[in-house]
Short mmCIF file of C-alpha atoms in Angstrom, two decimals:
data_model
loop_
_atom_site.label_atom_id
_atom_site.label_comp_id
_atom_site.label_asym_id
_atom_site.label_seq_id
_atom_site.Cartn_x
_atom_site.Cartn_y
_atom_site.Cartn_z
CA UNK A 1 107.73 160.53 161.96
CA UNK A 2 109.60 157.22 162.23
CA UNK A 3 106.84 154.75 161.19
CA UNK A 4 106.90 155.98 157.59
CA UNK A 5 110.77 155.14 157.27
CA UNK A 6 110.89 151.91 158.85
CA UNK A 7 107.51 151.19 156.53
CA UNK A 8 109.88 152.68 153.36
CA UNK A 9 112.77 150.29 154.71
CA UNK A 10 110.76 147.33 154.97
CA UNK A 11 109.00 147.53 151.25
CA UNK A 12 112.19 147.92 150.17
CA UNK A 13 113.77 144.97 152.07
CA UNK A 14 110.46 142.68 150.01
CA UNK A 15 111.01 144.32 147.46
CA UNK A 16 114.44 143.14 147.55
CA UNK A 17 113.35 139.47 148.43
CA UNK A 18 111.12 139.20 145.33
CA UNK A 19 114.14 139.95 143.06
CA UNK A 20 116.24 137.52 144.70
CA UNK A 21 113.33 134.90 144.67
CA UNK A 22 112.88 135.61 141.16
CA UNK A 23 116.02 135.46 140.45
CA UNK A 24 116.32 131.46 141.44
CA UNK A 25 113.28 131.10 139.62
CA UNK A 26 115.13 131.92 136.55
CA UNK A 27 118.45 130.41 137.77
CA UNK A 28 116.34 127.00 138.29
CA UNK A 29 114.71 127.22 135.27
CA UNK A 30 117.83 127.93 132.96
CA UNK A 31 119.44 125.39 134.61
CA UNK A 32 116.57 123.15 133.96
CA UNK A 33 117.40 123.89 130.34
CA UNK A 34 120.62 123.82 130.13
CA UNK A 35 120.94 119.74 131.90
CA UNK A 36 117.74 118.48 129.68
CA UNK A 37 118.87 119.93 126.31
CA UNK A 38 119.64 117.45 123.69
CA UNK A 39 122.76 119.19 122.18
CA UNK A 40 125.76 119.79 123.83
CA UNK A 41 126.40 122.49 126.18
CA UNK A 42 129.14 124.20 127.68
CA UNK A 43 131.46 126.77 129.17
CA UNK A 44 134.87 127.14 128.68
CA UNK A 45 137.68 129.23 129.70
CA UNK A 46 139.52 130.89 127.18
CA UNK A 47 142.12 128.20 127.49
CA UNK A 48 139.61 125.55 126.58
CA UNK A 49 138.85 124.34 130.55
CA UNK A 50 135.26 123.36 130.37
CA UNK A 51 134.27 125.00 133.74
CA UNK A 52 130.46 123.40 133.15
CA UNK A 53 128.52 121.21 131.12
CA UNK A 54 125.33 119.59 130.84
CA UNK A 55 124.56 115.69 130.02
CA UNK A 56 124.18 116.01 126.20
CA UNK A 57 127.66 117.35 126.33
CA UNK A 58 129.01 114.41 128.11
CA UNK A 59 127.70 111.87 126.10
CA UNK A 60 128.94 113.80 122.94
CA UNK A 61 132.16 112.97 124.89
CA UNK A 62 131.60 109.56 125.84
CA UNK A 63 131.44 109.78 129.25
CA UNK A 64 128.78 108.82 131.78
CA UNK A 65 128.53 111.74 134.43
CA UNK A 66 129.67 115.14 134.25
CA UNK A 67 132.88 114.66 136.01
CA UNK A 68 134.39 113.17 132.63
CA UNK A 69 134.38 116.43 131.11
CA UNK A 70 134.46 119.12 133.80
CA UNK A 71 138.22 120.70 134.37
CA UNK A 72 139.40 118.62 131.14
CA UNK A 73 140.88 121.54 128.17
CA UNK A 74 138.54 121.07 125.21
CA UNK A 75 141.96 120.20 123.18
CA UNK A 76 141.82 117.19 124.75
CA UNK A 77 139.23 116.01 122.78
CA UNK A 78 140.02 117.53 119.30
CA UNK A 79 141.35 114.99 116.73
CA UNK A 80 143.70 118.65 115.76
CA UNK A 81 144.34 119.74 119.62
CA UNK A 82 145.02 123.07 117.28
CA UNK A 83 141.96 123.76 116.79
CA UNK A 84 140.69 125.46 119.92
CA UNK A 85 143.77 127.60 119.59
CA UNK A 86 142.56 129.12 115.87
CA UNK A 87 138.72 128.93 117.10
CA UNK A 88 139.29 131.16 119.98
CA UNK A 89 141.82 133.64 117.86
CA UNK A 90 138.50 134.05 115.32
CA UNK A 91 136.38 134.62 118.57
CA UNK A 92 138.76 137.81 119.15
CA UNK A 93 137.46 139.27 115.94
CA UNK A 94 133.82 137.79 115.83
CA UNK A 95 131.88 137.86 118.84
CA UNK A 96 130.38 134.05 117.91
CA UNK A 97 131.06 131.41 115.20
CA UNK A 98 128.64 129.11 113.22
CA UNK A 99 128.40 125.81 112.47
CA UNK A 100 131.98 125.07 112.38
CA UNK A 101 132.53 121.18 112.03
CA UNK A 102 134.90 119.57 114.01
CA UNK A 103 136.23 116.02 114.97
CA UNK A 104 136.66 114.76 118.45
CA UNK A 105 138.24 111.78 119.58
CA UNK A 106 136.88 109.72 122.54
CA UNK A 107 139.18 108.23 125.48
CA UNK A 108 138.54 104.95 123.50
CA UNK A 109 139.98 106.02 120.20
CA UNK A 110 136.02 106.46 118.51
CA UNK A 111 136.22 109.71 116.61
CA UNK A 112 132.56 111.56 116.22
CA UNK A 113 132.28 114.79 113.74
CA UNK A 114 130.45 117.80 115.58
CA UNK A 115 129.02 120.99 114.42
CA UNK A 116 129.85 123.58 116.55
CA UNK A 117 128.73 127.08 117.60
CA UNK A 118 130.35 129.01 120.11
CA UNK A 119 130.03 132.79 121.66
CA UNK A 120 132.98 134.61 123.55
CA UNK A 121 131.19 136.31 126.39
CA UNK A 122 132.47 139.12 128.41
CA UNK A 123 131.76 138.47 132.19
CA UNK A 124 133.65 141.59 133.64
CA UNK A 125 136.18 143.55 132.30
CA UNK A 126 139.03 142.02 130.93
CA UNK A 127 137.57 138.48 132.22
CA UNK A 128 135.99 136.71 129.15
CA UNK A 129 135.06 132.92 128.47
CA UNK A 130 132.78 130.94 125.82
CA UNK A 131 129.89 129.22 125.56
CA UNK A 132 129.06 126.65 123.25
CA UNK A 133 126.86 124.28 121.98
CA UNK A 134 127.97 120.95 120.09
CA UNK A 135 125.54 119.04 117.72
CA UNK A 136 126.89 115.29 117.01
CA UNK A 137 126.74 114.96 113.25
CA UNK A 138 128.37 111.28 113.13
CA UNK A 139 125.64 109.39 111.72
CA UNK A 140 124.61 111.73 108.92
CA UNK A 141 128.14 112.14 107.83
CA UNK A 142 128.56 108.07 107.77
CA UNK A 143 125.13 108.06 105.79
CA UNK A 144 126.44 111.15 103.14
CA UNK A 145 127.79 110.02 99.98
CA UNK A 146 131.28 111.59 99.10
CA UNK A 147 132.35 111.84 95.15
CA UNK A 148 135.87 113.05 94.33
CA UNK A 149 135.54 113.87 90.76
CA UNK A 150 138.91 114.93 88.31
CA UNK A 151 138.11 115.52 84.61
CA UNK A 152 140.36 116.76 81.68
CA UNK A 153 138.11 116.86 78.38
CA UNK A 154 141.68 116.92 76.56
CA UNK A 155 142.48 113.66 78.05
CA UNK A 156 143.55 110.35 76.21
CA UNK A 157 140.53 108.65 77.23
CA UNK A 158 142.49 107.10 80.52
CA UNK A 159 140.24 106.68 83.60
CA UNK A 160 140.78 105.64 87.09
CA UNK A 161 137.64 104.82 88.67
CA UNK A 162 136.64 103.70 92.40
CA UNK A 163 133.19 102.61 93.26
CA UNK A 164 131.73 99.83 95.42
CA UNK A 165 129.29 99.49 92.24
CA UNK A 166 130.69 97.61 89.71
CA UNK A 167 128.31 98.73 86.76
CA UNK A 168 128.62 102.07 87.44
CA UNK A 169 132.47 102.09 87.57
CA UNK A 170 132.13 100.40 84.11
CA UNK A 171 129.87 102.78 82.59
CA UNK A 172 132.58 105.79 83.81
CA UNK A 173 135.40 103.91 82.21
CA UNK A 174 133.33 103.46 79.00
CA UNK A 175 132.27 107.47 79.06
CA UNK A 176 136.01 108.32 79.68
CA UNK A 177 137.79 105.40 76.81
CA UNK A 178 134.93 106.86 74.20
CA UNK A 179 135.40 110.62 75.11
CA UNK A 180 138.92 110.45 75.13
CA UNK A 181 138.68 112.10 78.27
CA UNK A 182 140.79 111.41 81.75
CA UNK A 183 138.63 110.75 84.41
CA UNK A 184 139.11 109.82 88.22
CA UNK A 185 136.62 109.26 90.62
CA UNK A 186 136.12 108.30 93.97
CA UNK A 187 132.94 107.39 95.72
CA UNK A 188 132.43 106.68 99.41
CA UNK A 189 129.51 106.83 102.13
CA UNK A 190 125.98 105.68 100.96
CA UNK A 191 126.79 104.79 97.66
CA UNK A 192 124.05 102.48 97.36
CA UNK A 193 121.70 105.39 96.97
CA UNK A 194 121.54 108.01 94.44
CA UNK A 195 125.18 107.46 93.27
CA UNK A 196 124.15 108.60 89.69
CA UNK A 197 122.69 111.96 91.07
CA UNK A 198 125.40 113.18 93.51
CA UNK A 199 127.78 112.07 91.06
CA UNK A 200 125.90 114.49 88.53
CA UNK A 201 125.88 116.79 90.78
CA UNK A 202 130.20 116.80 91.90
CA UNK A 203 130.57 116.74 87.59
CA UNK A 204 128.50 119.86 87.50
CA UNK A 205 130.80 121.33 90.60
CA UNK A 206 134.22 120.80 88.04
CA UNK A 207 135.93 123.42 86.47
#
């Protein structure tokens, strides 16, 4: 009669084992994940203490080990220390956020522009904190051209324009002083390709 229930109570004590083998399987092989991702990865308490985060999140940061960003408020890196603040009052009406784009600032005064997406994550009532992942976006955004385009068809034919391109600029000036139209432009970023079509493209944004 007692053979059957220590038999019952030892399946169940393997049985038992196997989950909690499998269960650092999977907590090995997330973690494996998490350190060799390329983005940035982290969690935060709601106050913005990163409580964890993996390699591509450090260099993001400009650090060289993990300790450079572990128990530091994510604030502390924002160009607008503000903005963790508004972020985490959206994350009380949205359960996650995408591709917000944000600026950090390194310890040595380098600022990078991020895109962002973050989750608020409920670990036990009334105990919440977020996850997030950060992609850096610096070198595209250098590489973007930027056109700033004000036009008044009414205009007296006055213009006020700012490229690196000489030519161009003059051909603008021309367009406006022969239209009688006012025109201002700016251009930055990779002007020195495509000008003409993003430029065509901010005109055809103007009201």
């Amino acid at each position: 009669e007692v053979g059957p229930d220590i038999a019952s109570l030892v399946r169940r004590r393997h049985q038992g084992l196997d989950l909690e083998r499998q269960f650092r399987i999977t907590e090995q092989r997330y973690r494996s994940l998490f350190d060799r991702s390329p983005a940035g990865l982290f969690i935060a308490d709601m106050d913005g203490t990163i409580v964890d985060g993996n390699p591509g999140l450090t260099k993001i940061m400009g650090g060289a080990t993990r300790a450079y960003v572990v128990g530091r408020r994510f604030s502390e890196f924002l160009v607008d220390p503000g903005e963790w603040d508004r972020l985490v009052a959206r994350l009380g009406s949205e359960p996650s956020l995408s591709d917000l784009e944000l600026q950090l600032r390194r310890d040595d005064g380098e600022i990078r522009w991020i895109l962002t997406n973050v989750a608020q994550v409920d670990d036990k009532p009334g105990a919440r904190h977020v996850e997030g992942q950060l992609l850096d976006l610096t070198e595209r955004k250098t590489k973007e051209t930027d056109v700033t385009i004000h036009l008044d068809v009414d205009g007296t034919g006055a213009a006020k324009v700012s490229t690196p391109i000489p030519f161009f600029s003059h051909m603008l000036e021309a367009w406006s002083k022969h239209g009688l139209m006012d025109l201002s432009v700016e251009a930055s970023g990779d002007v020195d390709v495509d000008i003409h079509q993003n430029f065509g493209l901010s005109l055809a944004k103007t009201d």
